[in-house]
Amino acid sequence: MNDKHATTVLHNGVHMPWVGLGVYKVDKGDEVVQAVDAALKAGYRSIDTAAFYDNEEGVGQAIAESGVPRDDIFLTSKVWNDRHGYEETLAAFEESRKKLGVDVIDLYLIHWPVTGKHKETWRALETLYEEGKVRAIGVSNYLVRHLNELLKDAKIVPMVNQVEYHPWLQQPELHHFCKENNIQLEAWSPLTRGRKFDDPLLVKLSEKYGKSPAQILIRWDLQKQVVTIPKSVTPERIRANIDVFDFTLTGEEMTELNNYDVEERFGSDPNAFD
């Protein structure tokens, strides 16, 4: 894991970049086009969007105009909560695929575990995978109980579980469960939405390594073997967020950050959400 094109290998053999660009709350149109363009120019090869973000068309436009071969880009999207169910999910996927302007989506996720419906939704994802319309399938915001429920009937184990993850919310039981079942953990809101950038330890490590607090947090994710998708619309920060492969936190520094876990969330709680 020593360069910006470093990848993890999912349990079906598909390579997924360790760092990608998240585009949650990035406006459709020029803002998302410019953000994705800046990311691809900076060396990113993974872009994470969702139907709910309402910016898939802009993501697709930026990819098409970038000059980067489509096969070199790992593209993720997600099915939203009001489209759960077998047929509904298949239809939602087609809408996303057309908006993105691609034949195949690299990773398609269930955005949230909607009670009573997510098994039918997962069956649709399995169909999409078997038909070759997606290269990998997974879930988002799934806790251990959601995964256990899904795995009772699933033919295919999810390749990825994308959850809120940072030093203040590490979910060790979930992380262990995913490792045991060969499910790659992926972090959304890895930068705590900027709310912890003034933390004394982050400031100290920033000064030591000549890196920003955001870069320290991303590096911590990588050393925890968690894929990370920091969001930014500022070209300078987009470039900085992938410039994290030229330093390594020590074991002692990792332990200090590991000790920060207090189950503090900055996004919705899956326990309350469903």
GROMACS .gro file of C-alpha atoms in nm:
model
  274
    1MET     CA    1   0.000   0.000   0.000
    2ASN     CA    2   0.260   0.248  -0.111
    3ASP     CA    3   0.102   0.442  -0.396
    4LYS     CA    4  -0.224   0.615  -0.491
    5HIS     CA    5  -0.323   0.331  -0.721
    6ALA     CA    6  -0.296   0.069  -0.447
    7THR     CA    7  -0.591  -0.169  -0.429
    8THR     CA    8  -0.748  -0.424  -0.201
    9VAL     CA    9  -0.874  -0.748  -0.354
   10LEU     CA   10  -1.238  -0.828  -0.279
   11HIS     CA   11  -1.337  -1.187  -0.209
   12ASN     CA   12  -1.441  -1.241  -0.572
   13GLY     CA   13  -1.100  -1.127  -0.700
   14VAL     CA   14  -1.202  -0.775  -0.806
   15HIS     CA   15  -0.948  -0.501  -0.726
   16MET     CA   16  -1.085  -0.195  -0.541
   17PRO     CA   17  -0.876   0.118  -0.478
   18TRP     CA   18  -0.800   0.194  -0.114
   19VAL     CA   19  -0.885   0.563  -0.157
   20GLY     CA   20  -1.174   0.708  -0.355
   21LEU     CA   21  -1.371   1.031  -0.388
   22GLY     CA   22  -1.707   1.052  -0.212
   23VAL     CA   23  -1.965   1.290  -0.362
   24TYR     CA   24  -2.237   1.301  -0.096
   25LYS     CA   25  -2.395   1.649  -0.085
   26VAL     CA   26  -2.201   1.757  -0.392
   27ASP     CA   27  -2.437   1.951  -0.618
   28LYS     CA   28  -2.531   1.796  -0.949
   29GLY     CA   29  -2.400   1.980  -1.253
   30ASP     CA   30  -2.079   2.180  -1.256
   31GLU     CA   31  -1.979   2.121  -0.894
   32VAL     CA   32  -1.975   1.741  -0.914
   33VAL     CA   33  -1.828   1.743  -1.267
   34GLN     CA   34  -1.540   1.963  -1.150
   35ALA     CA   35  -1.483   1.759  -0.833
   36VAL     CA   36  -1.466   1.428  -1.019
   37ASP     CA   37  -1.247   1.585  -1.288
   38ALA     CA   38  -1.006   1.716  -1.023
   39ALA     CA   39  -0.999   1.374  -0.854
   40LEU     CA   40  -0.924   1.183  -1.172
   41LYS     CA   41  -0.649   1.432  -1.262
   42ALA     CA   42  -0.502   1.384  -0.912
   43GLY     CA   43  -0.482   1.009  -0.964
   44TYR     CA   44  -0.802   0.885  -0.802
   45ARG     CA   45  -0.946   0.580  -0.973
   46SER     CA   46  -1.249   0.527  -0.747
   47ILE     CA   47  -1.565   0.742  -0.737
   48ASP     CA   48  -1.850   0.676  -0.493
   49THR     CA   49  -2.199   0.810  -0.566
   50ALA     CA   50  -2.560   0.700  -0.504
   51ALA     CA   51  -2.907   0.748  -0.647
   52PHE     CA   52  -2.994   0.952  -0.336
   53TYR     CA   53  -2.714   1.200  -0.407
   54ASP     CA   54  -2.889   1.308  -0.728
   55ASN     CA   55  -2.558   1.366  -0.904
   56GLU     CA   56  -2.501   1.042  -1.098
   57GLU     CA   57  -2.535   1.220  -1.434
   58GLY     CA   58  -2.259   1.466  -1.346
   59VAL     CA   59  -2.035   1.185  -1.224
   60GLY     CA   60  -2.091   1.001  -1.551
   61GLN     CA   61  -2.024   1.314  -1.755
   62ALA     CA   62  -1.696   1.379  -1.576
   63ILE     CA   63  -1.582   1.020  -1.626
   64ALA     CA   64  -1.674   1.028  -1.995
   65GLU     CA   65  -1.492   1.356  -2.052
   66SER     CA   66  -1.184   1.270  -1.845
   67GLY     CA   67  -0.992   1.072  -2.103
   68VAL     CA   68  -0.925   0.806  -1.836
   69PRO     CA   69  -1.020   0.461  -1.971
   70ARG     CA   70  -1.348   0.342  -1.821
   71ASP     CA   71  -1.188   0.010  -1.723
   72ASP     CA   72  -0.940   0.198  -1.503
   73ILE     CA   73  -1.215   0.357  -1.291
   74PHE     CA   74  -1.392   0.183  -1.003
   75LEU     CA   75  -1.744   0.327  -0.990
   76THR     CA   76  -1.982   0.275  -0.697
   77SER     CA   77  -2.352   0.358  -0.669
   78LYS     CA   78  -2.632   0.258  -0.431
   79VAL     CA   79  -3.002   0.179  -0.432
   80TRP     CA   80  -3.209   0.413  -0.215
   81ASN     CA   81  -3.460   0.312   0.052
   82ASP     CA   82  -3.778   0.382  -0.146
   83ARG     CA   83  -3.669   0.141  -0.423
   84HIS     CA   84  -3.627  -0.173  -0.212
   85GLY     CA   85  -3.777  -0.499  -0.339
   86TYR     CA   86  -3.669  -0.730  -0.621
   87GLU     CA   87  -3.824  -0.568  -0.928
   88GLU     CA   88  -3.794  -0.217  -0.785
   89THR     CA   89  -3.421  -0.261  -0.733
   90LEU     CA   90  -3.363  -0.396  -1.083
   91ALA     CA   91  -3.544  -0.090  -1.221
   92ALA     CA   92  -3.350   0.148  -0.992
   93PHE     CA   93  -3.023  -0.005  -1.108
   94GLU     CA   94  -3.111   0.056  -1.474
   95GLU     CA   95  -3.190   0.419  -1.396
   96SER     CA   96  -2.856   0.465  -1.222
   97ARG     CA   97  -2.667   0.290  -1.499
   98LYS     CA   98  -2.823   0.512  -1.764
   99LYS     CA   99  -2.760   0.831  -1.566
  100LEU     CA  100  -2.397   0.728  -1.519
  101GLY     CA  101  -2.371   0.642  -1.888
  102VAL     CA  102  -2.200   0.308  -1.828
  103ASP     CA  103  -2.272  -0.052  -1.919
  104VAL     CA  104  -2.139  -0.195  -1.594
  105ILE     CA  105  -2.125  -0.050  -1.241
  106ASP     CA  106  -1.823  -0.177  -1.050
  107LEU     CA  107  -1.984  -0.186  -0.706
  108TYR     CA  108  -2.356  -0.161  -0.629
  109LEU     CA  109  -2.466  -0.128  -0.267
  110ILE     CA  110  -2.785  -0.139  -0.063
  111HIS     CA  111  -2.772   0.210   0.090
  112TRP     CA  112  -2.954   0.128   0.418
  113PRO     CA  113  -3.098  -0.194   0.565
  114VAL     CA  114  -3.471  -0.127   0.519
  115THR     CA  115  -3.662  -0.357   0.755
  116GLY     CA  116  -3.856  -0.634   0.586
  117LYS     CA  117  -3.736  -0.566   0.233
  118HIS     CA  118  -3.360  -0.579   0.214
  119LYS     CA  119  -3.346  -0.956   0.148
  120GLU     CA  120  -3.548  -0.914  -0.173
  121THR     CA  121  -3.326  -0.621  -0.261
  122TRP     CA  122  -3.019  -0.836  -0.205
  123ARG     CA  123  -3.165  -1.106  -0.430
  124ALA     CA  124  -3.188  -0.842  -0.703
  125LEU     CA  125  -2.822  -0.748  -0.648
  126GLU     CA  126  -2.729  -1.116  -0.677
  127THR     CA  127  -2.915  -1.129  -1.011
  128LEU     CA  128  -2.734  -0.820  -1.136
  129TYR     CA  129  -2.402  -0.976  -1.035
  130GLU     CA  130  -2.480  -1.310  -1.197
  131GLU     CA  131  -2.581  -1.131  -1.518
  132GLY     CA  132  -2.251  -0.940  -1.524
  133LYS     CA  133  -2.412  -0.598  -1.487
  134VAL     CA  134  -2.208  -0.527  -1.174
  135ARG     CA  135  -1.857  -0.644  -1.087
  136ALA     CA  136  -1.919  -0.654  -0.712
  137ILE     CA  137  -2.212  -0.613  -0.474
  138GLY     CA  138  -2.231  -0.505  -0.114
  139VAL     CA  139  -2.415  -0.317   0.156
  140SER     CA  140  -2.391   0.011   0.341
  141ASN     CA  141  -2.471   0.096   0.702
  142TYR     CA  142  -2.515  -0.269   0.797
  143LEU     CA  143  -2.446  -0.369   1.157
  144VAL     CA  144  -2.366  -0.726   1.263
  145ARG     CA  145  -2.733  -0.808   1.320
  146HIS     CA  146  -2.824  -0.686   0.971
  147LEU     CA  147  -2.544  -0.890   0.816
  148ASN     CA  148  -2.641  -1.202   1.009
  149GLU     CA  149  -3.000  -1.166   0.894
  150LEU     CA  150  -2.894  -1.117   0.532
  151LEU     CA  151  -2.648  -1.407   0.532
  152LYS     CA  152  -2.915  -1.656   0.641
  153ASP     CA  153  -3.058  -1.656   0.289
  154ALA     CA  154  -2.790  -1.493   0.074
  155LYS     CA  155  -2.633  -1.695  -0.207
  156ILE     CA  156  -2.348  -1.444  -0.230
  157VAL     CA  157  -2.169  -1.290   0.067
  158PRO     CA  158  -2.143  -0.909   0.032
  159MET     CA  159  -1.802  -0.802  -0.093
  160VAL     CA  160  -1.814  -0.462   0.084
  161ASN     CA  161  -1.983  -0.297   0.384
  162GLN     CA  162  -1.964   0.083   0.379
  163VAL     CA  163  -2.022   0.244   0.720
  164GLU     CA  164  -1.935   0.558   0.913
  165TYR     CA  165  -1.584   0.492   1.042
  166HIS     CA  166  -1.317   0.707   1.209
  167PRO     CA  167  -1.120   0.696   1.537
  168TRP     CA  168  -1.423   0.809   1.738
  169LEU     CA  169  -1.646   0.536   1.587
  170GLN     CA  170  -1.453   0.215   1.521
  171GLN     CA  171  -1.720  -0.054   1.569
  172PRO     CA  172  -1.465  -0.328   1.650
  173GLU     CA  173  -1.724  -0.608   1.662
  174LEU     CA  174  -1.844  -0.515   1.314
  175HIS     CA  175  -1.489  -0.480   1.182
  176HIS     CA  176  -1.401  -0.826   1.318
  177PHE     CA  177  -1.720  -0.980   1.173
  178CYS     CA  178  -1.642  -0.836   0.830
  179LYS     CA  179  -1.286  -0.967   0.839
  180GLU     CA  180  -1.408  -1.313   0.943
  181ASN     CA  181  -1.651  -1.318   0.649
  182ASN     CA  182  -1.414  -1.162   0.392
  183ILE     CA  183  -1.627  -0.846   0.366
  184GLN     CA  184  -1.416  -0.537   0.296
  185LEU     CA  185  -1.498  -0.253   0.536
  186GLU     CA  186  -1.522   0.091   0.377
  187ALA     CA  187  -1.539   0.425   0.561
  188TRP     CA  188  -1.778   0.709   0.490
  189SER     CA  189  -1.732   1.037   0.678
  190PRO     CA  190  -1.372   0.933   0.753
  191LEU     CA  191  -1.286   1.297   0.818
  192THR     CA  192  -1.554   1.342   1.092
  193ARG     CA  193  -1.699   1.618   0.872
  194GLY     CA  194  -1.407   1.830   0.989
  195ARG     CA  195  -1.529   1.843   1.348
  196LYS     CA  196  -1.220   1.686   1.503
  197PHE     CA  197  -0.947   1.862   1.307
  198ASP     CA  198  -0.844   2.063   1.613
  199ASP     CA  199  -0.790   1.752   1.825
  200PRO     CA  200  -0.450   1.789   2.000
  201LEU     CA  201  -0.318   1.450   1.888
  202LEU     CA  202  -0.416   1.514   1.526
  203VAL     CA  203  -0.250   1.855   1.542
  204LYS     CA  204   0.067   1.701   1.688
  205LEU     CA  205   0.081   1.429   1.422
  206SER     CA  206   0.012   1.686   1.150
  207GLU     CA  207   0.311   1.889   1.262
  208LYS     CA  208   0.533   1.582   1.288
  209TYR     CA  209   0.457   1.447   0.940
  210GLY     CA  210   0.387   1.774   0.759
  211LYS     CA  211   0.038   1.650   0.677
  212SER     CA  212  -0.311   1.785   0.742
  213PRO     CA  213  -0.543   1.635   1.007
  214ALA     CA  214  -0.749   1.496   0.718
  215GLN     CA  215  -0.444   1.317   0.579
  216ILE     CA  216  -0.366   1.170   0.923
  217LEU     CA  217  -0.721   1.033   0.950
  218ILE     CA  218  -0.708   0.882   0.602
  219ARG     CA  219  -0.371   0.723   0.675
  220TRP     CA  220  -0.513   0.574   0.998
  221ASP     CA  221  -0.797   0.419   0.795
  222LEU     CA  222  -0.555   0.263   0.550
  223GLN     CA  223  -0.339   0.114   0.825
  224LYS     CA  224  -0.659  -0.033   0.973
  225GLN     CA  225  -0.716  -0.194   0.629
  226VAL     CA  226  -1.033   0.009   0.572
  227VAL     CA  227  -1.109   0.155   0.229
  228THR     CA  228  -1.182   0.527   0.256
  229ILE     CA  229  -1.376   0.776   0.043
  230PRO     CA  230  -1.312   1.131   0.170
  231LYS     CA  231  -1.539   1.396   0.021
  232SER     CA  232  -1.425   1.737  -0.097
  233VAL     CA  233  -1.508   1.978  -0.379
  234THR     CA  234  -1.187   2.180  -0.342
  235PRO     CA  235  -0.918   2.070  -0.592
  236GLU     CA  236  -0.636   2.138  -0.347
  237ARG     CA  237  -0.796   1.923  -0.076
  238ILE     CA  238  -0.893   1.655  -0.326
  239ARG     CA  239  -0.525   1.630  -0.426
  240ALA     CA  240  -0.411   1.629  -0.063
  241ASN     CA  241  -0.653   1.354   0.041
  242ILE     CA  242  -0.484   1.100  -0.184
  243ASP     CA  243  -0.132   1.216  -0.095
  244VAL     CA  244  -0.115   0.975   0.198
  245PHE     CA  245   0.115   0.701   0.074
  246ASP     CA  246   0.450   0.857   0.163
  247PHE     CA  247   0.433   0.822   0.541
  248THR     CA  248   0.336   0.563   0.801
  249LEU     CA  249   0.196   0.615   1.149
  250THR     CA  250   0.389   0.425   1.415
  251GLY     CA  251   0.233   0.144   1.614
  252GLU     CA  252   0.223   0.371   1.919
  253GLU     CA  253   0.047   0.647   1.722
  254MET     CA  254  -0.206   0.399   1.586
  255THR     CA  255  -0.275   0.279   1.939
  256GLU     CA  256  -0.326   0.635   2.061
  257LEU     CA  257  -0.586   0.694   1.789
  258ASN     CA  258  -0.741   0.351   1.849
  259ASN     CA  259  -0.803   0.456   2.208
  260TYR     CA  260  -1.028   0.740   2.088
  261ASP     CA  261  -1.325   0.510   2.022
  262VAL     CA  262  -1.632   0.649   2.205
  263GLU     CA  263  -1.904   0.545   1.954
  264GLU     CA  264  -1.956   0.907   1.847
  265ARG     CA  265  -2.151   0.942   1.523
  266PHE     CA  266  -2.173   1.237   1.285
  267GLY     CA  267  -2.429   1.070   1.058
  268SER     CA  268  -2.745   0.862   1.099
  269ASP     CA  269  -2.745   0.560   1.331
  270PRO     CA  270  -2.845   0.233   1.159
  271ASN     CA  271  -3.002   0.121   1.489
  272ALA     CA  272  -3.246   0.410   1.478
  273PHE     CA  273  -3.271   0.443   1.102
  274ASP     CA  274  -3.466   0.127   1.024
   0.00000   0.00000   0.00000
